[in-house]
Amino acid sequence: KSEASCKADRVAYREANKYMFEGISYEPVFDFDYYVANNPNVVAMFGKNPPEFNDMFLYFSRYGMDMGQKASPNFVLEDYKAAHPELVTQFGDNNREYYRYYCQEAQTAVEQAKEEQVKEFVKRFYVTILQRPYDDKGLSDWANVLLSKQMTAADVAHGFVFSDEFVDKGYSNEEFVARLYSAFFNREAANDPDGASLWIGSLYGGKSRDYVFAGFVGSDEFKNLCASYGIEAGEYITNEDNSNNQTQQ
């Protein structure tokens, strides 16, 4: 990588982790503008105009939580304590633990929502490509490789489209393209006769299904679909000289 690219990566990393303190993201309980407005004494302490994010967040994370400072309209310590007496029994006057617990619960909820989102993406390929209900193990395995970033959406899609189960169905070129429209574009090929005809024509003209698959993966529609599920589309590069041409007449 170039120096500029590495610098951009470092900036992106810092931005993605600016709410982290001791391994926990405190973004759910820290709003910079709200903190500045409600803690003028802290702003004055640093004497900078305008105040800087790092100064405010580090002070809050090192001292403000222990003091029970207001740092977000979404979290008021005393209200949280009143709503959770079981935590008061557990944490007592250790204010920091309430912030920590709230953020950990929020992170767990985010991770669970992300997992469900990814599973919904995988389920659509069971329905649109294999045309059957998902099996629990398969769903879990595909979702895990996406969540761990071992595979991109393109990799998972390839696994379905070129699986023995799908290939053995012996679909015609027309049906193959129709399945891809449904899976990758979330619409029916019948509603795009001109576009579908171009893909089908390319297959009958000698292009491979691998080639057509790459075209669908590289489309903006597929990228937008993946973004709606919060996952990386990835890419797929085909070799047009590939002798393993799956075109059917």
PDB file of C-alpha atoms in Angstrom:
ATOM      1  CA  LYS A   1       0.000   0.000   0.000  1.00  0.00           C
ATOM      2  CA  SER A   2       1.059   3.585  -0.616  1.00  0.00           C
ATOM      3  CA  GLU A   3       1.825   5.933   2.262  1.00  0.00           C
ATOM      4  CA  ALA A   4      -1.339   7.905   1.489  1.00  0.00           C
ATOM      5  CA  SER A   5      -3.419   4.735   1.573  1.00  0.00           C
ATOM      6  CA  CYS A   6      -1.914   3.647   4.883  1.00  0.00           C
ATOM      7  CA  LYS A   7      -2.572   7.087   6.341  1.00  0.00           C
ATOM      8  CA  ALA A   8      -6.192   6.909   5.185  1.00  0.00           C
ATOM      9  CA  ASP A   9      -6.517   3.498   6.833  1.00  0.00           C
ATOM     10  CA  ARG A  10      -5.162   4.877  10.114  1.00  0.00           C
ATOM     11  CA  VAL A  11      -7.583   7.791  10.011  1.00  0.00           C
ATOM     12  CA  ALA A  12     -10.490   5.449   9.283  1.00  0.00           C
ATOM     13  CA  TYR A  13      -9.437   3.163  12.141  1.00  0.00           C
ATOM     14  CA  ARG A  14      -9.269   6.033  14.608  1.00  0.00           C
ATOM     15  CA  GLU A  15     -12.664   7.291  13.496  1.00  0.00           C
ATOM     16  CA  ALA A  16     -14.210   3.828  13.845  1.00  0.00           C
ATOM     17  CA  ASN A  17     -12.756   3.444  17.344  1.00  0.00           C
ATOM     18  CA  LYS A  18     -13.036   6.950  18.744  1.00  0.00           C
ATOM     19  CA  TYR A  19     -15.633   5.897  21.316  1.00  0.00           C
ATOM     20  CA  MET A  20     -13.595   2.953  22.578  1.00  0.00           C
ATOM     21  CA  PHE A  21     -12.222   2.920  26.120  1.00  0.00           C
ATOM     22  CA  GLU A  22     -10.789  -0.184  27.777  1.00  0.00           C
ATOM     23  CA  GLY A  23     -12.297  -2.433  25.114  1.00  0.00           C
ATOM     24  CA  ILE A  24     -15.843  -1.042  25.269  1.00  0.00           C
ATOM     25  CA  SER A  25     -17.586   1.384  22.934  1.00  0.00           C
ATOM     26  CA  TYR A  26     -19.222   4.165  24.920  1.00  0.00           C
ATOM     27  CA  GLU A  27     -20.954   5.670  21.908  1.00  0.00           C
ATOM     28  CA  PRO A  28     -24.430   4.829  23.336  1.00  0.00           C
ATOM     29  CA  VAL A  29     -23.775   7.098  26.350  1.00  0.00           C
ATOM     30  CA  PHE A  30     -21.582   9.847  24.885  1.00  0.00           C
ATOM     31  CA  ASP A  31     -22.808  12.598  22.603  1.00  0.00           C
ATOM     32  CA  PHE A  32     -20.102  15.210  22.061  1.00  0.00           C
ATOM     33  CA  ASP A  33     -22.400  18.207  21.508  1.00  0.00           C
ATOM     34  CA  TYR A  34     -24.627  17.251  24.422  1.00  0.00           C
ATOM     35  CA  TYR A  35     -21.612  16.739  26.697  1.00  0.00           C
ATOM     36  CA  VAL A  36     -20.153  20.134  25.794  1.00  0.00           C
ATOM     37  CA  ALA A  37     -23.491  21.864  26.407  1.00  0.00           C
ATOM     38  CA  ASN A  38     -24.066  20.183  29.778  1.00  0.00           C
ATOM     39  CA  ASN A  39     -20.533  20.260  31.175  1.00  0.00           C
ATOM     40  CA  PRO A  40     -19.172  23.799  30.674  1.00  0.00           C
ATOM     41  CA  ASN A  41     -16.751  23.329  33.577  1.00  0.00           C
ATOM     42  CA  VAL A  42     -14.991  20.536  31.670  1.00  0.00           C
ATOM     43  CA  VAL A  43     -14.831  22.660  28.526  1.00  0.00           C
ATOM     44  CA  ALA A  44     -13.334  25.535  30.531  1.00  0.00           C
ATOM     45  CA  MET A  45     -10.787  23.200  32.091  1.00  0.00           C
ATOM     46  CA  PHE A  46      -9.204  22.520  28.693  1.00  0.00           C
ATOM     47  CA  GLY A  47      -9.510  26.114  27.516  1.00  0.00           C
ATOM     48  CA  LYS A  48      -9.954  25.318  23.831  1.00  0.00           C
ATOM     49  CA  ASN A  49     -12.430  27.021  21.562  1.00  0.00           C
ATOM     50  CA  PRO A  50     -13.921  25.048  19.981  1.00  0.00           C
ATOM     51  CA  PRO A  51     -13.479  22.093  22.342  1.00  0.00           C
ATOM     52  CA  GLU A  52     -11.971  18.933  20.911  1.00  0.00           C
ATOM     53  CA  PHE A  53     -13.618  15.528  20.874  1.00  0.00           C
ATOM     54  CA  ASN A  54     -10.633  13.647  22.257  1.00  0.00           C
ATOM     55  CA  ASP A  55     -10.327  15.951  25.268  1.00  0.00           C
ATOM     56  CA  MET A  56     -14.005  15.678  26.124  1.00  0.00           C
ATOM     57  CA  PHE A  57     -14.276  11.933  25.614  1.00  0.00           C
ATOM     58  CA  LEU A  58     -11.102  11.065  27.493  1.00  0.00           C
ATOM     59  CA  TYR A  59     -12.132  13.193  30.453  1.00  0.00           C
ATOM     60  CA  PHE A  60     -15.568  11.580  30.486  1.00  0.00           C
ATOM     61  CA  SER A  61     -14.207   8.060  30.160  1.00  0.00           C
ATOM     62  CA  ARG A  62     -11.518   8.534  32.821  1.00  0.00           C
ATOM     63  CA  TYR A  63     -13.398  10.654  35.342  1.00  0.00           C
ATOM     64  CA  GLY A  64     -16.861  11.665  34.148  1.00  0.00           C
ATOM     65  CA  MET A  65     -18.462   8.253  34.458  1.00  0.00           C
ATOM     66  CA  ASP A  66     -17.323   7.964  38.064  1.00  0.00           C
ATOM     67  CA  MET A  67     -18.896  11.372  38.686  1.00  0.00           C
ATOM     68  CA  GLY A  68     -22.154  10.416  36.963  1.00  0.00           C
ATOM     69  CA  GLN A  69     -21.874  13.160  34.370  1.00  0.00           C
ATOM     70  CA  LYS A  70     -24.582  13.716  31.777  1.00  0.00           C
ATOM     71  CA  ALA A  71     -23.085  12.842  28.419  1.00  0.00           C
ATOM     72  CA  SER A  72     -26.061  11.845  26.266  1.00  0.00           C
ATOM     73  CA  PRO A  73     -29.798  12.528  26.161  1.00  0.00           C
ATOM     74  CA  ASN A  74     -30.220   8.760  25.761  1.00  0.00           C
ATOM     75  CA  PHE A  75     -28.732   7.896  29.144  1.00  0.00           C
ATOM     76  CA  VAL A  76     -29.421   9.573  32.476  1.00  0.00           C
ATOM     77  CA  LEU A  77     -27.685   7.726  35.282  1.00  0.00           C
ATOM     78  CA  GLU A  78     -30.245   8.365  38.015  1.00  0.00           C
ATOM     79  CA  ASP A  79     -33.151   7.354  35.754  1.00  0.00           C
ATOM     80  CA  TYR A  80     -31.305   4.181  34.783  1.00  0.00           C
ATOM     81  CA  LYS A  81     -30.685   3.291  38.412  1.00  0.00           C
ATOM     82  CA  ALA A  82     -34.353   3.880  39.261  1.00  0.00           C
ATOM     83  CA  ALA A  83     -35.449   1.622  36.409  1.00  0.00           C
ATOM     84  CA  HIS A  84     -33.011  -1.158  37.365  1.00  0.00           C
ATOM     85  CA  PRO A  85     -32.970  -1.724  41.123  1.00  0.00           C
ATOM     86  CA  GLU A  86     -31.378  -5.121  40.544  1.00  0.00           C
ATOM     87  CA  LEU A  87     -28.303  -3.339  39.191  1.00  0.00           C
ATOM     88  CA  VAL A  88     -28.203  -1.021  42.197  1.00  0.00           C
ATOM     89  CA  THR A  89     -27.966  -4.122  44.367  1.00  0.00           C
ATOM     90  CA  GLN A  90     -25.123  -5.351  42.194  1.00  0.00           C
ATOM     91  CA  PHE A  91     -23.168  -2.132  41.535  1.00  0.00           C
ATOM     92  CA  GLY A  92     -24.082   0.115  44.460  1.00  0.00           C
ATOM     93  CA  ASP A  93     -22.402   3.524  44.117  1.00  0.00           C
ATOM     94  CA  ASN A  94     -19.944   2.391  41.447  1.00  0.00           C
ATOM     95  CA  ASN A  95     -21.311   4.688  38.747  1.00  0.00           C
ATOM     96  CA  ARG A  96     -18.893   3.523  36.073  1.00  0.00           C
ATOM     97  CA  GLU A  97     -20.390   0.034  36.119  1.00  0.00           C
ATOM     98  CA  TYR A  98     -23.812   1.337  35.112  1.00  0.00           C
ATOM     99  CA  TYR A  99     -22.379   3.032  32.026  1.00  0.00           C
ATOM    100  CA  ARG A 100     -20.352  -0.063  31.217  1.00  0.00           C
ATOM    101  CA  TYR A 101     -23.317  -2.402  31.633  1.00  0.00           C
ATOM    102  CA  TYR A 102     -25.600  -0.216  29.501  1.00  0.00           C
ATOM    103  CA  CYS A 103     -23.038  -0.079  26.681  1.00  0.00           C
ATOM    104  CA  GLN A 104     -22.341  -3.799  26.789  1.00  0.00           C
ATOM    105  CA  GLU A 105     -26.069  -4.517  26.603  1.00  0.00           C
ATOM    106  CA  ALA A 106     -26.372  -2.107  23.688  1.00  0.00           C
ATOM    107  CA  GLN A 107     -23.467  -3.779  21.896  1.00  0.00           C
ATOM    108  CA  THR A 108     -25.002  -7.206  22.426  1.00  0.00           C
ATOM    109  CA  ALA A 109     -28.266  -5.967  20.939  1.00  0.00           C
ATOM    110  CA  VAL A 110     -26.411  -4.541  17.926  1.00  0.00           C
ATOM    111  CA  GLU A 111     -24.558  -7.808  17.379  1.00  0.00           C
ATOM    112  CA  GLN A 112     -27.754  -9.838  17.618  1.00  0.00           C
ATOM    113  CA  ALA A 113     -29.500  -7.548  15.156  1.00  0.00           C
ATOM    114  CA  LYS A 114     -26.526  -7.826  12.797  1.00  0.00           C
ATOM    115  CA  GLU A 115     -26.612 -11.619  13.018  1.00  0.00           C
ATOM    116  CA  GLU A 116     -30.325 -11.699  12.204  1.00  0.00           C
ATOM    117  CA  GLN A 117     -29.755  -9.325   9.290  1.00  0.00           C
ATOM    118  CA  VAL A 118     -27.038 -11.540   7.839  1.00  0.00           C
ATOM    119  CA  LYS A 119     -29.165 -14.648   8.295  1.00  0.00           C
ATOM    120  CA  GLU A 120     -31.973 -12.995   6.345  1.00  0.00           C
ATOM    121  CA  PHE A 121     -29.529 -12.425   3.479  1.00  0.00           C
ATOM    122  CA  VAL A 122     -28.579 -16.104   3.486  1.00  0.00           C
ATOM    123  CA  LYS A 123     -32.205 -17.220   3.707  1.00  0.00           C
ATOM    124  CA  ARG A 124     -33.042 -15.375   0.496  1.00  0.00           C
ATOM    125  CA  PHE A 125     -30.563 -17.581  -1.389  1.00  0.00           C
ATOM    126  CA  TYR A 126     -32.144 -20.722  -0.023  1.00  0.00           C
ATOM    127  CA  VAL A 127     -35.499 -19.454  -1.270  1.00  0.00           C
ATOM    128  CA  THR A 128     -34.517 -17.825  -4.572  1.00  0.00           C
ATOM    129  CA  ILE A 129     -31.718 -20.171  -5.692  1.00  0.00           C
ATOM    130  CA  LEU A 130     -32.315 -23.559  -4.072  1.00  0.00           C
ATOM    131  CA  GLN A 131     -36.044 -22.908  -3.758  1.00  0.00           C
ATOM    132  CA  ARG A 132     -36.415 -24.663  -0.464  1.00  0.00           C
ATOM    133  CA  PRO A 133     -36.476 -23.805   3.243  1.00  0.00           C
ATOM    134  CA  TYR A 134     -33.120 -23.316   4.902  1.00  0.00           C
ATOM    135  CA  ASP A 135     -31.578 -25.962   7.120  1.00  0.00           C
ATOM    136  CA  ASP A 136     -30.317 -24.782  10.490  1.00  0.00           C
ATOM    137  CA  LYS A 137     -26.722 -25.951  10.069  1.00  0.00           C
ATOM    138  CA  GLY A 138     -26.364 -24.530   6.592  1.00  0.00           C
ATOM    139  CA  LEU A 139     -27.857 -21.202   7.632  1.00  0.00           C
ATOM    140  CA  SER A 140     -25.548 -21.001  10.637  1.00  0.00           C
ATOM    141  CA  ASP A 141     -22.439 -21.938   8.640  1.00  0.00           C
ATOM    142  CA  TRP A 142     -23.069 -19.396   5.864  1.00  0.00           C
ATOM    143  CA  ALA A 143     -23.976 -16.653   8.334  1.00  0.00           C
ATOM    144  CA  ASN A 144     -20.849 -17.293  10.406  1.00  0.00           C
ATOM    145  CA  VAL A 145     -18.462 -16.931   7.460  1.00  0.00           C
ATOM    146  CA  LEU A 146     -20.131 -13.629   6.562  1.00  0.00           C
ATOM    147  CA  LEU A 147     -20.094 -12.302  10.117  1.00  0.00           C
ATOM    148  CA  SER A 148     -16.441 -13.276  10.572  1.00  0.00           C
ATOM    149  CA  LYS A 149     -15.624 -11.753   7.160  1.00  0.00           C
ATOM    150  CA  GLN A 150     -14.089 -15.018   5.965  1.00  0.00           C
ATOM    151  CA  MET A 151     -16.330 -14.628   2.920  1.00  0.00           C
ATOM    152  CA  THR A 152     -18.090 -11.795   1.142  1.00  0.00           C
ATOM    153  CA  ALA A 153     -21.644 -11.857  -0.174  1.00  0.00           C
ATOM    154  CA  ALA A 154     -20.250 -12.697  -3.621  1.00  0.00           C
ATOM    155  CA  ASP A 155     -18.488 -15.764  -2.195  1.00  0.00           C
ATOM    156  CA  VAL A 156     -21.640 -16.989  -0.484  1.00  0.00           C
ATOM    157  CA  ALA A 157     -23.740 -16.363  -3.591  1.00  0.00           C
ATOM    158  CA  HIS A 158     -21.241 -18.361  -5.651  1.00  0.00           C
ATOM    159  CA  GLY A 159     -21.530 -21.204  -3.179  1.00  0.00           C
ATOM    160  CA  PHE A 160     -25.269 -21.364  -3.786  1.00  0.00           C
ATOM    161  CA  VAL A 161     -25.364 -20.760  -7.543  1.00  0.00           C
ATOM    162  CA  PHE A 162     -22.661 -23.298  -8.332  1.00  0.00           C
ATOM    163  CA  SER A 163     -23.600 -25.831  -5.679  1.00  0.00           C
ATOM    164  CA  ASP A 164     -24.301 -29.377  -6.806  1.00  0.00           C
ATOM    165  CA  GLU A 165     -27.838 -28.977  -5.533  1.00  0.00           C
ATOM    166  CA  PHE A 166     -28.519 -26.034  -7.833  1.00  0.00           C
ATOM    167  CA  VAL A 167     -26.549 -27.267 -10.853  1.00  0.00           C
ATOM    168  CA  ASP A 168     -28.285 -30.654 -10.691  1.00  0.00           C
ATOM    169  CA  LYS A 169     -31.641 -28.972 -11.189  1.00  0.00           C
ATOM    170  CA  GLY A 170     -30.650 -28.614 -14.855  1.00  0.00           C
ATOM    171  CA  TYR A 171     -32.261 -25.234 -15.341  1.00  0.00           C
ATOM    172  CA  SER A 172     -32.450 -23.751 -18.823  1.00  0.00           C
ATOM    173  CA  ASN A 173     -30.665 -20.507 -19.562  1.00  0.00           C
ATOM    174  CA  GLU A 174     -33.963 -18.656 -19.193  1.00  0.00           C
ATOM    175  CA  GLU A 175     -34.628 -20.117 -15.758  1.00  0.00           C
ATOM    176  CA  PHE A 176     -31.012 -19.592 -14.694  1.00  0.00           C
ATOM    177  CA  VAL A 177     -31.265 -15.891 -15.471  1.00  0.00           C
ATOM    178  CA  ALA A 178     -34.668 -15.701 -13.778  1.00  0.00           C
ATOM    179  CA  ARG A 179     -33.224 -17.210 -10.588  1.00  0.00           C
ATOM    180  CA  LEU A 180     -30.377 -14.682 -10.604  1.00  0.00           C
ATOM    181  CA  TYR A 181     -32.754 -11.766 -11.108  1.00  0.00           C
ATOM    182  CA  SER A 182     -34.713 -12.846  -8.075  1.00  0.00           C
ATOM    183  CA  ALA A 183     -31.652 -13.490  -5.893  1.00  0.00           C
ATOM    184  CA  PHE A 184     -29.413 -10.585  -6.899  1.00  0.00           C
ATOM    185  CA  PHE A 185     -31.845  -7.883  -7.990  1.00  0.00           C
ATOM    186  CA  ASN A 186     -34.847  -8.720  -5.793  1.00  0.00           C
ATOM    187  CA  ARG A 187     -37.129  -8.463  -8.826  1.00  0.00           C
ATOM    188  CA  GLU A 188     -38.497 -10.645 -11.574  1.00  0.00           C
ATOM    189  CA  ALA A 189     -36.778 -11.103 -14.923  1.00  0.00           C
ATOM    190  CA  ALA A 190     -40.210 -11.033 -16.588  1.00  0.00           C
ATOM    191  CA  ASN A 191     -40.495  -7.376 -15.593  1.00  0.00           C
ATOM    192  CA  ASP A 192     -37.245  -6.526 -17.405  1.00  0.00           C
ATOM    193  CA  PRO A 193     -37.594  -8.322 -20.743  1.00  0.00           C
ATOM    194  CA  ASP A 194     -34.920  -6.291 -22.527  1.00  0.00           C
ATOM    195  CA  GLY A 195     -32.296  -6.764 -19.818  1.00  0.00           C
ATOM    196  CA  ALA A 196     -33.109 -10.431 -19.315  1.00  0.00           C
ATOM    197  CA  SER A 197     -32.911 -11.042 -23.064  1.00  0.00           C
ATOM    198  CA  LEU A 198     -29.393  -9.642 -23.154  1.00  0.00           C
ATOM    199  CA  TRP A 199     -28.245 -12.019 -20.406  1.00  0.00           C
ATOM    200  CA  ILE A 200     -30.001 -15.001 -21.956  1.00  0.00           C
ATOM    201  CA  GLY A 201     -28.658 -14.101 -25.385  1.00  0.00           C
ATOM    202  CA  SER A 202     -25.115 -13.956 -24.054  1.00  0.00           C
ATOM    203  CA  LEU A 203     -25.507 -17.500 -22.712  1.00  0.00           C
ATOM    204  CA  TYR A 204     -26.796 -18.854 -26.007  1.00  0.00           C
ATOM    205  CA  GLY A 205     -24.026 -16.895 -27.713  1.00  0.00           C
ATOM    206  CA  GLY A 206     -21.371 -18.846 -25.861  1.00  0.00           C
ATOM    207  CA  LYS A 207     -20.782 -16.960 -22.637  1.00  0.00           C
ATOM    208  CA  SER A 208     -20.522 -19.093 -19.513  1.00  0.00           C
ATOM    209  CA  ARG A 209     -22.827 -19.020 -16.542  1.00  0.00           C
ATOM    210  CA  ASP A 210     -19.755 -18.068 -14.572  1.00  0.00           C
ATOM    211  CA  TYR A 211     -19.487 -14.960 -16.773  1.00  0.00           C
ATOM    212  CA  VAL A 212     -23.139 -14.036 -16.252  1.00  0.00           C
ATOM    213  CA  PHE A 213     -22.821 -14.631 -12.507  1.00  0.00           C
ATOM    214  CA  ALA A 214     -19.891 -12.190 -12.400  1.00  0.00           C
ATOM    215  CA  GLY A 215     -22.023  -9.612 -14.173  1.00  0.00           C
ATOM    216  CA  PHE A 216     -24.785  -9.887 -11.591  1.00  0.00           C
ATOM    217  CA  VAL A 217     -22.302  -9.703  -8.700  1.00  0.00           C
ATOM    218  CA  GLY A 218     -20.705  -6.583 -10.140  1.00  0.00           C
ATOM    219  CA  SER A 219     -24.015  -4.760 -10.571  1.00  0.00           C
ATOM    220  CA  ASP A 220     -25.021  -1.745  -8.522  1.00  0.00           C
ATOM    221  CA  GLU A 221     -28.297  -3.488  -7.707  1.00  0.00           C
ATOM    222  CA  PHE A 222     -26.493  -6.335  -5.967  1.00  0.00           C
ATOM    223  CA  LYS A 223     -24.212  -3.932  -4.117  1.00  0.00           C
ATOM    224  CA  ASN A 224     -27.244  -1.980  -2.928  1.00  0.00           C
ATOM    225  CA  LEU A 225     -28.980  -5.190  -1.887  1.00  0.00           C
ATOM    226  CA  CYS A 226     -25.958  -6.231   0.179  1.00  0.00           C
ATOM    227  CA  ALA A 227     -25.742  -2.785   1.753  1.00  0.00           C
ATOM    228  CA  SER A 228     -29.360  -3.111   2.855  1.00  0.00           C
ATOM    229  CA  TYR A 229     -28.301  -6.200   4.832  1.00  0.00           C
ATOM    230  CA  GLY A 230     -25.193  -4.487   6.185  1.00  0.00           C
ATOM    231  CA  ILE A 231     -22.699  -6.782   4.455  1.00  0.00           C
ATOM    232  CA  GLU A 232     -19.877  -6.391   1.955  1.00  0.00           C
ATOM    233  CA  ALA A 233     -20.786  -7.339  -1.603  1.00  0.00           C
ATOM    234  CA  GLY A 234     -17.255  -8.312  -2.590  1.00  0.00           C
ATOM    235  CA  GLU A 235     -16.345  -9.079  -6.164  1.00  0.00           C
ATOM    236  CA  TYR A 236     -16.003 -12.030  -8.502  1.00  0.00           C
ATOM    237  CA  ILE A 237     -13.641 -12.127 -11.450  1.00  0.00           C
ATOM    238  CA  THR A 238     -14.251 -14.704 -14.134  1.00  0.00           C
ATOM    239  CA  ASN A 239     -11.955 -16.097 -16.791  1.00  0.00           C
ATOM    240  CA  GLU A 240     -13.879 -16.050 -20.049  1.00  0.00           C
ATOM    241  CA  ASP A 241     -11.626 -18.819 -21.399  1.00  0.00           C
ATOM    242  CA  ASN A 242     -12.856 -21.123 -18.638  1.00  0.00           C
ATOM    243  CA  SER A 243     -13.566 -24.445 -20.302  1.00  0.00           C
ATOM    244  CA  ASN A 244     -16.087 -25.420 -17.629  1.00  0.00           C
ATOM    245  CA  ASN A 245     -18.932 -23.667 -19.453  1.00  0.00           C
ATOM    246  CA  GLN A 246     -22.304 -24.485 -17.913  1.00  0.00           C
ATOM    247  CA  THR A 247     -24.392 -23.006 -20.717  1.00  0.00           C
ATOM    248  CA  GLN A 248     -27.314 -25.262 -21.596  1.00  0.00           C
ATOM    249  CA  GLN A 249     -29.149 -25.299 -24.905  1.00  0.00           C
TER     250      GLN A 249
END
